[in-house]
Amino acid sequence: MARPRIALIGAGQIGGTLAHLAAIKELGDIVLFDIAEGTPQGKALDIAESGPSEGFDARLKGTNDYADIAGADVCIVTAGVPRKPGMSRDDLLGINLKVMKAVGEGIRDHAPDAFVICITNPLDAMVWALREFSGLPHEKVVGMAGVLDSARFRHFLSVEFDVSMRDVTAFVLGGHGDTMVPLARYSTVAGIPLPDLVEMGWTTQDRLDAIIQRTRDGGAEIVGLLKTGSAFYAPATSAIEMAEAYLKDQKRLLPCAAWCDGPFGLKGMYVGVPTVIGAGGIERIVSFKLTKPEQAMFDKSIDSVRGLVEACKAIDPTLG
Ligand code: A3D
């Protein structure tokens, strides 16, 4: 059986890391696409030359031509610009919306059967726009944010409790922004929910609140340290986890920005919710009842995503 084909649209910091990870994990043959001439070709060659030492079997190609993504099984989109210190994700909207138009049309024309994972910010609005421009089925276009946000939450919790990250589960809902909703009652250490751990004296409510706030600010913390761009190792790893779930039909339960028309009472919008990813793409959305305070936080997050989608429509009137 031929290897799967993975197209990475955008060969910057995240795109290059995605290519490296996909090669090391032997997820398939990899095409790196970018408008910058030489960048995708250089990164593809550099990673390919790590193959003999690493011992992976994967072909890598860098290109500036969309025709080379033909037949891709998975497309991961990072094309656009990242944040610099002092910028919010929403400040990127105008520039990245134009990029989503070019990318969406490129995928529509050359890789219409792919499972598409969008990473470009502001995430929830960009994945919506990418789906509109590409015309692909909603279940095949998804945004990466919740896996990263919950990984950050899990990391902070594992340090706080001094336990393995593998035994910490975390749940983050809502838009990928300052209004994201980390759900403490569904986040656990080996099945013990965080509120119980507070009662058991493992931490205090104040310390837990600080960790939740640090999770919300997780992206900005890295931007502040790097000064020249945003996080890329953990975002790439998170998207690879989603791609692997699709390619291997793993039926993983992962929080993703998915199209919701019904779940959580939403009427047709992209936002971060628990999903099941398998060979069908987004096969299911896991909806459940929120408490009043959780619902209030979720509603605030939804309002902020809706505002960004309206801003996209104002910039590009061809959008729904
Ligand atoms: P960067 O290293 O600048 O790479 C972006 C690449 O996109 C560059 O190589 C550009 O040449 C390329 N590009 C620009 N326009 C086009 C186009 N029209 N077609 C193809 N390629 C193009 O950025 P990065 O890799 O650090 O970040 C990429 C995106 O991911 C940014 O929008 C970030 O804000 C976003 N991001 C999202 C998360 C989430 O959790 C959702 C986390 C981190 C970064």
Coordinates of C-alpha atoms and ligand atoms in Angstrom, one line a residue:
M1 CA 0.0 0.0 0.0
A2 CA 1.3 3.5 -0.9
R3 CA 2.3 5.7 1.9
P4 CA -0.2 8.4 2.9
R5 CA 0.6 11.9 1.6
I6 CA 0.8 14.8 4.0
A7 CA 0.8 18.4 2.7
L8 CA 2.0 21.2 4.9
I9 CA 0.8 24.6 3.7
G10 CA 3.2 27.1 5.3
A11 CA 6.8 26.1 5.8
G12 CA 7.7 28.5 8.6
Q13 CA 8.4 27.6 12.3
I14 CA 5.4 25.3 12.8
G15 CA 5.5 23.9 9.2
G16 CA 9.1 22.9 9.5
T17 CA 8.5 21.2 12.9
L18 CA 5.5 19.4 11.5
A19 CA 7.6 18.0 8.6
H20 CA 10.3 16.8 11.0
L21 CA 7.8 15.2 13.3
A22 CA 5.8 13.6 10.5
A23 CA 9.0 12.2 9.0
I24 CA 10.3 10.8 12.3
K25 CA 6.9 9.2 13.0
E26 CA 6.7 7.8 9.5
L27 CA 3.2 9.2 9.0
G28 CA 3.7 9.3 5.2
D29 CA 5.4 11.2 2.4
I30 CA 5.6 15.0 3.0
V31 CA 5.1 18.0 0.8
L32 CA 6.0 21.4 2.2
F33 CA 4.4 24.3 0.4
D34 CA 5.1 28.0 0.9
I35 CA 5.0 31.2 -1.2
A36 CA 8.6 32.0 0.0
E37 CA 10.9 30.6 -2.7
G38 CA 13.6 28.3 -1.3
T39 CA 12.2 28.0 2.2
P40 CA 10.1 24.8 1.7
Q41 CA 12.8 23.3 -0.6
G42 CA 15.5 24.0 1.9
K43 CA 13.6 22.6 4.9
A44 CA 12.5 19.5 3.0
L45 CA 16.1 18.7 1.9
D46 CA 17.5 19.4 5.4
I47 CA 14.9 17.1 7.1
A48 CA 15.4 14.4 4.3
E49 CA 19.1 14.5 5.1
S50 CA 18.4 13.6 8.8
G51 CA 16.7 10.4 7.5
P52 CA 19.8 8.2 7.3
S53 CA 20.7 8.9 11.0
E54 CA 17.1 8.8 12.3
G55 CA 16.3 5.8 10.1
F56 CA 12.9 6.9 8.8
D57 CA 11.4 6.1 5.4
A58 CA 9.6 9.1 4.1
R59 CA 10.0 11.2 1.0
L60 CA 10.1 15.0 1.4
K61 CA 9.5 17.6 -1.2
G62 CA 9.5 21.4 -1.0
T63 CA 7.4 23.4 -3.4
N64 CA 5.9 26.8 -4.4
D65 CA 3.3 25.1 -6.7
Y66 CA -0.1 23.9 -5.4
A67 CA -0.1 21.2 -8.1
D68 CA 2.4 19.3 -5.9
I69 CA -0.1 18.8 -3.0
A70 CA -2.4 16.7 -5.4
G71 CA -3.8 13.7 -3.7
A72 CA -2.9 14.7 -0.2
D73 CA -4.6 12.7 2.5
V74 CA -3.9 15.3 5.2
C75 CA -3.3 19.1 4.8
I76 CA -2.0 21.0 7.8
V77 CA -2.3 24.8 7.3
T78 CA 0.0 27.2 9.1
A79 CA 0.3 29.8 6.2
G80 CA 0.1 33.4 7.4
V81 CA 1.7 35.5 10.0
P82 CA 2.2 34.8 13.7
R83 CA 2.0 37.2 16.6
K84 CA 4.7 39.5 17.9
P85 CA 4.8 40.9 21.5
G86 CA 2.0 43.3 22.1
M87 CA -0.2 41.8 19.4
S88 CA -3.4 39.8 20.1
R89 CA -4.3 36.8 17.9
D90 CA -7.2 38.9 16.6
D91 CA -4.8 41.6 15.2
L92 CA -3.8 39.0 12.5
L93 CA -7.3 38.7 11.1
G94 CA -7.0 41.0 8.0
I95 CA -3.7 39.6 6.7
N96 CA -4.5 35.9 7.4
L97 CA -8.0 36.0 6.0
K98 CA -6.5 36.8 2.5
V99 CA -4.0 33.9 3.0
M100 CA -6.9 31.5 3.9
K101 CA -8.6 32.5 0.6
A102 CA -5.5 31.4 -1.4
V103 CA -5.0 28.3 0.6
G104 CA -8.6 27.3 0.6
E105 CA -8.8 27.6 -3.2
G106 CA -5.5 25.7 -3.5
I107 CA -6.8 22.8 -1.4
R108 CA -10.2 22.8 -3.2
D109 CA -8.5 22.5 -6.6
H110 CA -5.8 20.0 -5.7
A111 CA -6.6 18.1 -2.6
P112 CA -10.4 18.1 -2.1
D113 CA -10.4 14.7 -0.3
A114 CA -7.9 15.7 2.4
F115 CA -8.5 16.0 6.1
V116 CA -7.6 19.6 6.7
I117 CA -6.2 20.9 10.0
C118 CA -6.0 24.6 10.4
I119 CA -3.5 26.2 12.8
T120 CA -3.4 29.8 11.5
N121 CA -4.7 32.4 13.9
P122 CA -7.1 33.8 14.9
L123 CA -7.9 30.1 14.9
D124 CA -11.7 29.8 15.2
A125 CA -12.4 32.4 12.5
M126 CA -9.6 31.2 10.2
V127 CA -10.8 27.6 10.2
W128 CA -14.3 28.8 9.4
A129 CA -13.0 31.0 6.5
L130 CA -10.8 28.2 5.3
R131 CA -13.8 25.8 5.1
E132 CA -15.9 28.4 3.3
F133 CA -13.1 29.1 0.7
S134 CA -12.3 25.4 0.2
G135 CA -15.9 24.2 0.1
L136 CA -14.8 20.8 1.7
P137 CA -17.3 19.0 4.0
H138 CA -17.4 20.4 7.5
E139 CA -16.3 17.1 9.1
K140 CA -13.1 17.2 7.0
V141 CA -12.0 20.7 8.1
V142 CA -11.0 21.3 11.7
G143 CA -8.9 23.7 13.8
M144 CA -6.1 22.8 16.2
A145 CA -6.2 24.7 19.5
G146 CA -7.8 22.6 22.2
V147 CA -5.2 19.8 22.1
L148 CA -2.5 22.5 22.6
D149 CA -4.4 24.4 25.3
S150 CA -5.1 21.2 27.2
A151 CA -1.5 20.1 26.8
R152 CA -0.4 23.4 28.4
F153 CA -2.9 22.9 31.2
R154 CA -1.7 19.3 31.7
H155 CA 1.9 20.3 31.8
F156 CA 1.3 23.0 34.5
L157 CA -0.8 20.6 36.5
S158 CA 1.8 17.8 36.4
V159 CA 4.4 20.2 37.7
E160 CA 2.1 21.5 40.4
F161 CA 1.3 17.9 41.6
D162 CA 4.7 16.4 40.8
V163 CA 3.1 13.5 38.9
S164 CA 3.6 12.2 35.3
M165 CA 2.0 14.3 32.6
R166 CA 0.6 11.0 31.3
D167 CA -1.7 10.6 34.3
V168 CA -3.1 14.2 34.0
T169 CA -6.1 14.7 31.7
A170 CA -7.4 18.2 31.0
F171 CA -10.4 19.6 29.3
V172 CA -10.5 23.0 27.6
L173 CA -13.5 24.3 25.7
G174 CA -14.4 27.4 23.7
G175 CA -12.5 29.7 21.3
H176 CA -8.7 29.7 21.2
G177 CA -8.2 33.1 22.9
D178 CA -8.3 34.8 26.2
T179 CA -11.8 33.6 26.7
M180 CA -11.1 29.8 26.4
V181 CA -12.8 27.7 29.1
P182 CA -10.5 25.3 31.0
L183 CA -13.0 22.9 32.8
A184 CA -11.6 22.0 36.2
R185 CA -14.3 19.4 37.1
Y186 CA -13.5 17.4 34.0
S187 CA -9.7 17.6 34.4
T188 CA -8.2 14.9 36.5
V189 CA -5.2 13.1 37.9
A190 CA -5.7 9.4 37.2
G191 CA -9.5 10.0 37.2
I192 CA -9.6 12.2 40.4
P193 CA -11.2 15.6 39.4
L194 CA -9.3 18.8 40.2
P195 CA -12.0 20.1 42.7
D196 CA -11.5 16.8 44.7
L197 CA -7.7 17.3 44.6
V198 CA -8.2 20.8 46.1
E199 CA -10.3 19.2 48.9
M200 CA -7.5 16.6 49.4
G201 CA -5.0 19.4 49.9
W202 CA -3.0 18.7 46.8
T203 CA -3.3 22.3 45.9
T204 CA -5.3 25.4 46.8
Q205 CA -8.2 27.0 44.9
D206 CA -6.0 30.1 44.5
R207 CA -3.1 28.1 43.0
L208 CA -5.5 26.3 40.7
D209 CA -7.0 29.6 39.5
A210 CA -3.5 30.9 38.8
I211 CA -2.8 27.8 36.7
I212 CA -6.0 28.2 34.8
Q213 CA -5.1 31.8 34.0
R214 CA -1.6 30.8 33.0
T215 CA -3.2 28.3 30.6
R216 CA -5.4 31.0 29.1
D217 CA -2.2 33.2 28.7
G218 CA 0.0 30.3 27.5
G219 CA 0.5 31.6 24.0
A220 CA 1.3 35.1 25.1
E221 CA 3.8 33.8 27.7
I222 CA 5.8 32.2 24.9
V223 CA 5.5 35.2 22.5
G224 CA 6.8 37.4 25.3
L225 CA 9.8 35.1 25.8
L226 CA 10.6 34.5 22.1
K227 CA 10.0 38.1 21.0
T228 CA 10.2 37.3 17.3
G229 CA 7.3 34.9 16.9
S230 CA 5.0 32.5 18.6
A231 CA 5.1 28.9 20.0
F232 CA 5.9 26.2 17.5
Y233 CA 7.1 22.9 19.0
A234 CA 3.9 22.2 21.1
P235 CA 1.5 23.5 18.4
A236 CA 3.1 21.2 15.8
T237 CA 3.0 18.2 18.2
S238 CA -0.6 18.8 18.9
A239 CA -1.6 18.9 15.1
I240 CA 0.4 15.7 14.5
E241 CA -1.6 14.0 17.3
M242 CA -4.8 15.0 15.3
A243 CA -3.3 13.9 11.9
E244 CA -2.3 10.5 13.4
A245 CA -5.8 10.0 14.8
Y246 CA -7.2 10.5 11.3
L247 CA -4.6 8.5 9.4
K248 CA -4.7 5.5 11.8
D249 CA -8.5 5.7 12.5
Q250 CA -7.7 5.9 16.2
K251 CA -11.1 7.4 17.2
R252 CA -9.2 9.7 19.7
L253 CA -11.3 12.0 21.8
L254 CA -9.6 15.3 21.3
P255 CA -10.8 18.9 21.9
C256 CA -10.7 20.7 18.5
A257 CA -12.3 23.7 16.8
A258 CA -15.1 21.8 15.0
W259 CA -18.2 22.7 13.1
C260 CA -21.1 22.7 15.6
D261 CA -24.7 22.8 14.4
G262 CA -26.7 21.4 17.3
P263 CA -24.1 20.4 20.0
F264 CA -24.0 22.7 23.0
G265 CA -27.0 24.5 21.5
L266 CA -24.8 26.1 18.8
K267 CA -26.3 27.0 15.4
G268 CA -23.6 26.6 12.8
M269 CA -20.2 27.8 14.0
Y270 CA -16.6 26.6 14.6
V271 CA -15.5 26.5 18.2
G272 CA -13.5 24.3 20.5
V273 CA -15.4 21.2 21.6
P274 CA -14.6 17.6 22.4
T275 CA -14.6 15.6 19.2
V276 CA -13.9 12.0 18.1
I277 CA -11.3 11.9 15.2
G278 CA -11.1 8.8 13.1
A279 CA -11.1 7.8 9.4
G280 CA -14.2 9.8 8.8
G281 CA -12.6 13.0 10.1
I282 CA -14.7 14.6 12.9
E283 CA -16.9 11.6 13.5
R284 CA -18.7 12.9 16.6
I285 CA -18.9 15.8 18.8
V286 CA -19.3 15.0 22.5
S287 CA -21.9 17.4 23.9
F288 CA -22.8 17.6 27.6
K289 CA -24.5 20.0 30.1
L290 CA -22.5 22.8 31.4
T291 CA -22.9 24.3 34.9
K292 CA -24.2 27.9 35.0
P293 CA -20.8 29.5 35.6
E294 CA -19.3 27.3 32.8
Q295 CA -22.1 28.2 30.4
A296 CA -21.5 31.9 31.2
M297 CA -17.8 31.5 30.3
F298 CA -18.6 29.5 27.2
D299 CA -21.1 32.1 26.0
K300 CA -18.5 34.8 26.4
S301 CA -16.1 32.8 24.3
I302 CA -18.7 32.1 21.7
D303 CA -19.5 35.9 21.5
S304 CA -15.9 36.6 20.9
V305 CA -15.6 34.0 18.1
R306 CA -18.8 35.3 16.5
G307 CA -17.4 38.8 16.5
L308 CA -14.3 37.6 14.6
V309 CA -16.4 35.8 12.0
E310 CA -18.5 39.0 11.5
A311 CA -15.3 40.9 11.0
C312 CA -14.2 38.4 8.3
K313 CA -17.5 38.9 6.5
A314 CA -17.1 42.7 6.6
I315 CA -13.6 42.4 5.1
D316 CA -14.7 39.8 2.4
P317 CA -18.3 40.1 1.4
T318 CA -18.1 36.9 -0.6
L319 CA -18.1 35.0 2.7
G320 CA -21.5 33.6 3.7
Ligands
A3D1 P1 5.9 31.5 10.5 O1 7.1 30.9 11.0 O2 5.9 33.0 10.1 O3 5.4 30.7 9.2 C1 4.3 31.1 8.4 C2 4.7 30.8 7.0 O4 3.5 31.0 6.1 C3 5.9 31.6 6.4 O5 6.9 30.7 5.9 C4 5.2 32.4 5.2 O6 6.1 32.5 4.1 C5 4.0 31.5 4.9 N1 3.0 32.1 4.1 C6 2.5 33.4 4.2 N2 1.6 33.6 3.3 C7 1.4 32.4 2.6 C8 0.5 32.0 1.6 N3 -0.4 32.8 1.0 N4 0.6 30.7 1.2 C9 1.5 29.9 1.7 N5 2.4 30.2 2.7 C10 2.3 31.5 3.2 O7 4.7 31.3 11.5 P2 4.4 30.1 12.5 O8 4.7 28.8 11.7 O9 5.1 30.3 13.8 O10 2.9 30.2 12.8 C11 2.0 30.0 11.8 C12 0.5 30.4 12.2 O11 0.1 29.6 13.3 C13 0.4 31.8 12.7 O12 -0.8 32.4 12.2 C14 0.3 31.7 14.2 O13 -0.4 32.7 14.9 C15 -0.5 30.4 14.3 N6 -0.3 29.7 15.6 C16 -1.5 29.1 16.1 C17 -1.4 28.4 17.2 C18 -2.7 27.7 17.7 O14 -2.7 27.1 18.8 C19 -3.9 27.8 17.0 C20 -0.3 28.3 18.0 C21 0.9 28.9 17.5 C22 0.8 29.6 16.3

